[in-house]
């Protein structure tokens, strides 16, 4: 890895992504609705805004707008969709489930991007697109398998949050 090619924007992207990964995992594992959950969730949202904003400014890989810019927009929309039901007043019926689903997939998308990054930097052989798709699909499928169980656990009144 050649570090001299990294700009301040690249370092911001890496640092905010690592912070978002830690914060996102904490939000998913910790009890919901607490002050700590809200504070960690706010920090996660800020980190994700930095991740997506910096991603939209990095053009070295494709020399212009590319598929990772599209992924950054999707990630940003997922984050906004997860925050909106929680911030909206008065809250509409089903707001909590919408918040949980979108925020879950926001964190999962971040980990899918990380898995794809690991795949393309691993000694595995295969085309760039195959490795990126493989990391993304594997992460999304595993997350989909656990989603129903986690959502039930996070529902109000659950004794297993």
Short mmCIF file of C-alpha atoms in Angstrom, two decimals:
data_model
loop_
_atom_site.label_atom_id
_atom_site.label_comp_id
_atom_site.label_asym_id
_atom_site.label_seq_id
_atom_site.Cartn_x
_atom_site.Cartn_y
_atom_site.Cartn_z
CA UNK A 1 0.00 0.00 0.00
CA UNK A 2 1.47 3.33 -1.05
CA UNK A 3 0.67 5.90 1.62
CA UNK A 4 2.06 8.84 -0.36
CA UNK A 5 -1.01 8.72 -2.60
CA UNK A 6 -3.38 9.33 0.29
CA UNK A 7 -4.71 12.86 0.60
CA UNK A 8 -6.25 14.52 3.65
CA UNK A 9 -9.64 13.57 2.18
CA UNK A 10 -8.61 9.91 1.98
CA UNK A 11 -7.47 9.96 5.59
CA UNK A 12 -10.71 11.66 6.64
CA UNK A 13 -12.63 8.94 4.80
CA UNK A 14 -10.67 6.14 6.48
CA UNK A 15 -10.84 7.67 9.97
CA UNK A 16 -14.55 8.46 9.78
CA UNK A 17 -15.31 5.00 8.36
CA UNK A 18 -13.46 3.32 11.23
CA UNK A 19 -15.26 5.53 13.75
CA UNK A 20 -18.63 4.79 12.11
CA UNK A 21 -17.92 1.05 12.16
CA UNK A 22 -17.21 1.12 15.90
CA UNK A 23 -20.12 3.44 16.68
CA UNK A 24 -22.51 1.49 14.46
CA UNK A 25 -21.61 -1.79 16.14
CA UNK A 26 -22.10 -0.17 19.54
CA UNK A 27 -25.53 1.18 18.55
CA UNK A 28 -26.64 -2.23 17.29
CA UNK A 29 -25.39 -4.11 20.37
CA UNK A 30 -26.42 -1.71 23.14
CA UNK A 31 -29.87 -1.29 24.71
CA UNK A 32 -32.14 0.93 22.62
CA UNK A 33 -33.79 4.20 23.63
CA UNK A 34 -31.25 5.14 26.29
CA UNK A 35 -29.29 8.39 26.48
CA UNK A 36 -26.15 6.43 25.53
CA UNK A 37 -27.96 5.01 22.48
CA UNK A 38 -29.03 8.48 21.36
CA UNK A 39 -25.55 9.97 21.85
CA UNK A 40 -23.82 7.08 20.12
CA UNK A 41 -26.40 7.23 17.32
CA UNK A 42 -25.76 10.96 16.82
CA UNK A 43 -22.00 10.33 16.69
CA UNK A 44 -22.61 7.49 14.19
CA UNK A 45 -24.73 9.78 12.00
CA UNK A 46 -22.02 12.47 11.99
CA UNK A 47 -19.33 9.90 11.18
CA UNK A 48 -21.46 8.55 8.32
CA UNK A 49 -22.00 12.04 6.93
CA UNK A 50 -18.22 12.41 6.89
CA UNK A 51 -17.78 8.97 5.30
CA UNK A 52 -20.25 9.70 2.52
CA UNK A 53 -19.16 13.30 2.02
CA UNK A 54 -15.52 12.30 1.71
CA UNK A 55 -16.41 9.36 -0.57
CA UNK A 56 -18.13 11.77 -2.94
CA UNK A 57 -14.90 13.78 -3.17
CA UNK A 58 -12.56 10.88 -3.99
CA UNK A 59 -12.09 10.28 -7.73
CA UNK A 60 -8.72 8.52 -7.97
CA UNK A 61 -10.05 5.00 -8.57
CA UNK A 62 -12.17 5.71 -11.67
CA UNK A 63 -10.97 9.20 -12.60
CA UNK A 64 -14.53 10.48 -12.31
CA UNK A 65 -17.94 9.62 -10.95
CA UNK A 66 -18.13 5.86 -10.39
CA UNK A 67 -20.07 3.06 -8.74
CA UNK A 68 -18.74 3.90 -5.28
CA UNK A 69 -20.21 7.39 -5.59
CA UNK A 70 -23.57 5.77 -6.30
CA UNK A 71 -23.06 3.59 -3.21
CA UNK A 72 -22.28 6.71 -1.15
CA UNK A 73 -25.55 8.30 -2.28
CA UNK A 74 -27.48 5.13 -1.40
CA UNK A 75 -25.76 5.06 2.00
CA UNK A 76 -26.63 8.71 2.58
CA UNK A 77 -30.29 8.08 1.64
CA UNK A 78 -30.43 5.07 3.99
CA UNK A 79 -29.01 7.17 6.82
CA UNK A 80 -31.50 9.99 6.20
CA UNK A 81 -34.36 7.47 5.96
CA UNK A 82 -33.31 6.05 9.33
CA UNK A 83 -33.03 9.42 11.04
CA UNK A 84 -36.20 10.98 9.63
CA UNK A 85 -38.82 8.88 11.48
CA UNK A 86 -37.04 9.46 14.78
CA UNK A 87 -36.69 13.23 14.32
CA UNK A 88 -40.15 13.85 12.88
CA UNK A 89 -42.84 15.29 15.13
CA UNK A 90 -45.50 14.17 15.57
CA UNK A 91 -44.25 10.67 15.02
CA UNK A 92 -46.25 8.53 12.66
CA UNK A 93 -47.35 4.99 13.36
CA UNK A 94 -44.56 2.54 12.59
CA UNK A 95 -41.80 5.14 13.04
CA UNK A 96 -39.76 2.93 15.35
CA UNK A 97 -39.72 -0.05 12.99
CA UNK A 98 -38.75 2.23 10.09
CA UNK A 99 -35.97 3.79 12.17
CA UNK A 100 -34.63 0.38 13.21
CA UNK A 101 -34.75 -1.08 9.71
CA UNK A 102 -33.05 1.80 7.93
CA UNK A 103 -30.40 2.28 10.60
CA UNK A 104 -29.70 -1.46 10.61
CA UNK A 105 -29.14 -1.41 6.86
CA UNK A 106 -27.06 1.75 7.15
CA UNK A 107 -24.64 -0.06 9.45
CA UNK A 108 -24.78 -3.22 7.34
CA UNK A 109 -23.98 -1.21 4.20
CA UNK A 110 -20.93 0.22 5.93
CA UNK A 111 -19.75 -3.26 6.85
CA UNK A 112 -20.46 -4.48 3.31
CA UNK A 113 -18.20 -1.73 1.98
CA UNK A 114 -15.53 -2.81 4.47
CA UNK A 115 -15.87 -6.46 3.42
CA UNK A 116 -15.52 -5.43 -0.22
CA UNK A 117 -12.42 -3.40 0.62
CA UNK A 118 -10.90 -6.41 2.39
CA UNK A 119 -11.73 -8.67 -0.55
CA UNK A 120 -9.98 -6.50 -3.14
CA UNK A 121 -6.91 -6.11 -0.91
CA UNK A 122 -6.72 -9.83 -0.10
CA UNK A 123 -4.59 -12.31 -2.01
CA UNK A 124 -7.77 -13.82 -3.49
CA UNK A 125 -7.80 -13.98 -7.25
CA UNK A 126 -10.67 -12.68 -9.28
CA UNK A 127 -11.73 -9.55 -11.01
CA UNK A 128 -12.21 -6.35 -9.04
CA UNK A 129 -15.96 -6.36 -9.70
CA UNK A 130 -16.33 -10.00 -8.65
CA UNK A 131 -14.46 -9.40 -5.38
CA UNK A 132 -16.41 -6.23 -4.55
CA UNK A 133 -19.72 -7.91 -5.37
CA UNK A 134 -18.71 -10.99 -3.40
CA UNK A 135 -17.90 -9.01 -0.26
CA UNK A 136 -21.08 -6.98 -0.55
CA UNK A 137 -23.41 -9.90 -1.27
CA UNK A 138 -21.93 -12.08 1.48
CA UNK A 139 -22.36 -9.31 4.07
CA UNK A 140 -25.89 -8.44 2.95
CA UNK A 141 -27.04 -12.07 2.91
CA UNK A 142 -25.67 -12.72 6.41
CA UNK A 143 -27.29 -9.51 7.68
CA UNK A 144 -30.59 -10.48 6.08
CA UNK A 145 -30.51 -13.84 7.85
CA UNK A 146 -30.14 -12.15 11.25
CA UNK A 147 -32.44 -9.17 10.67
CA UNK A 148 -35.74 -10.69 11.79
CA UNK A 149 -34.26 -12.07 15.01
CA UNK A 150 -32.55 -8.76 15.82
CA UNK A 151 -35.63 -6.67 15.07
CA UNK A 152 -37.71 -8.84 17.42
CA UNK A 153 -35.05 -8.43 20.09
CA UNK A 154 -35.06 -4.63 19.71
CA UNK A 155 -38.84 -4.18 19.90
CA UNK A 156 -40.19 -2.30 22.90
CA UNK A 157 -41.07 -4.70 25.70
CA UNK A 158 -38.46 -7.24 24.63
CA UNK A 159 -36.51 -8.55 27.59
CA UNK A 160 -33.42 -9.18 25.43
CA UNK A 161 -32.27 -5.71 24.33
#
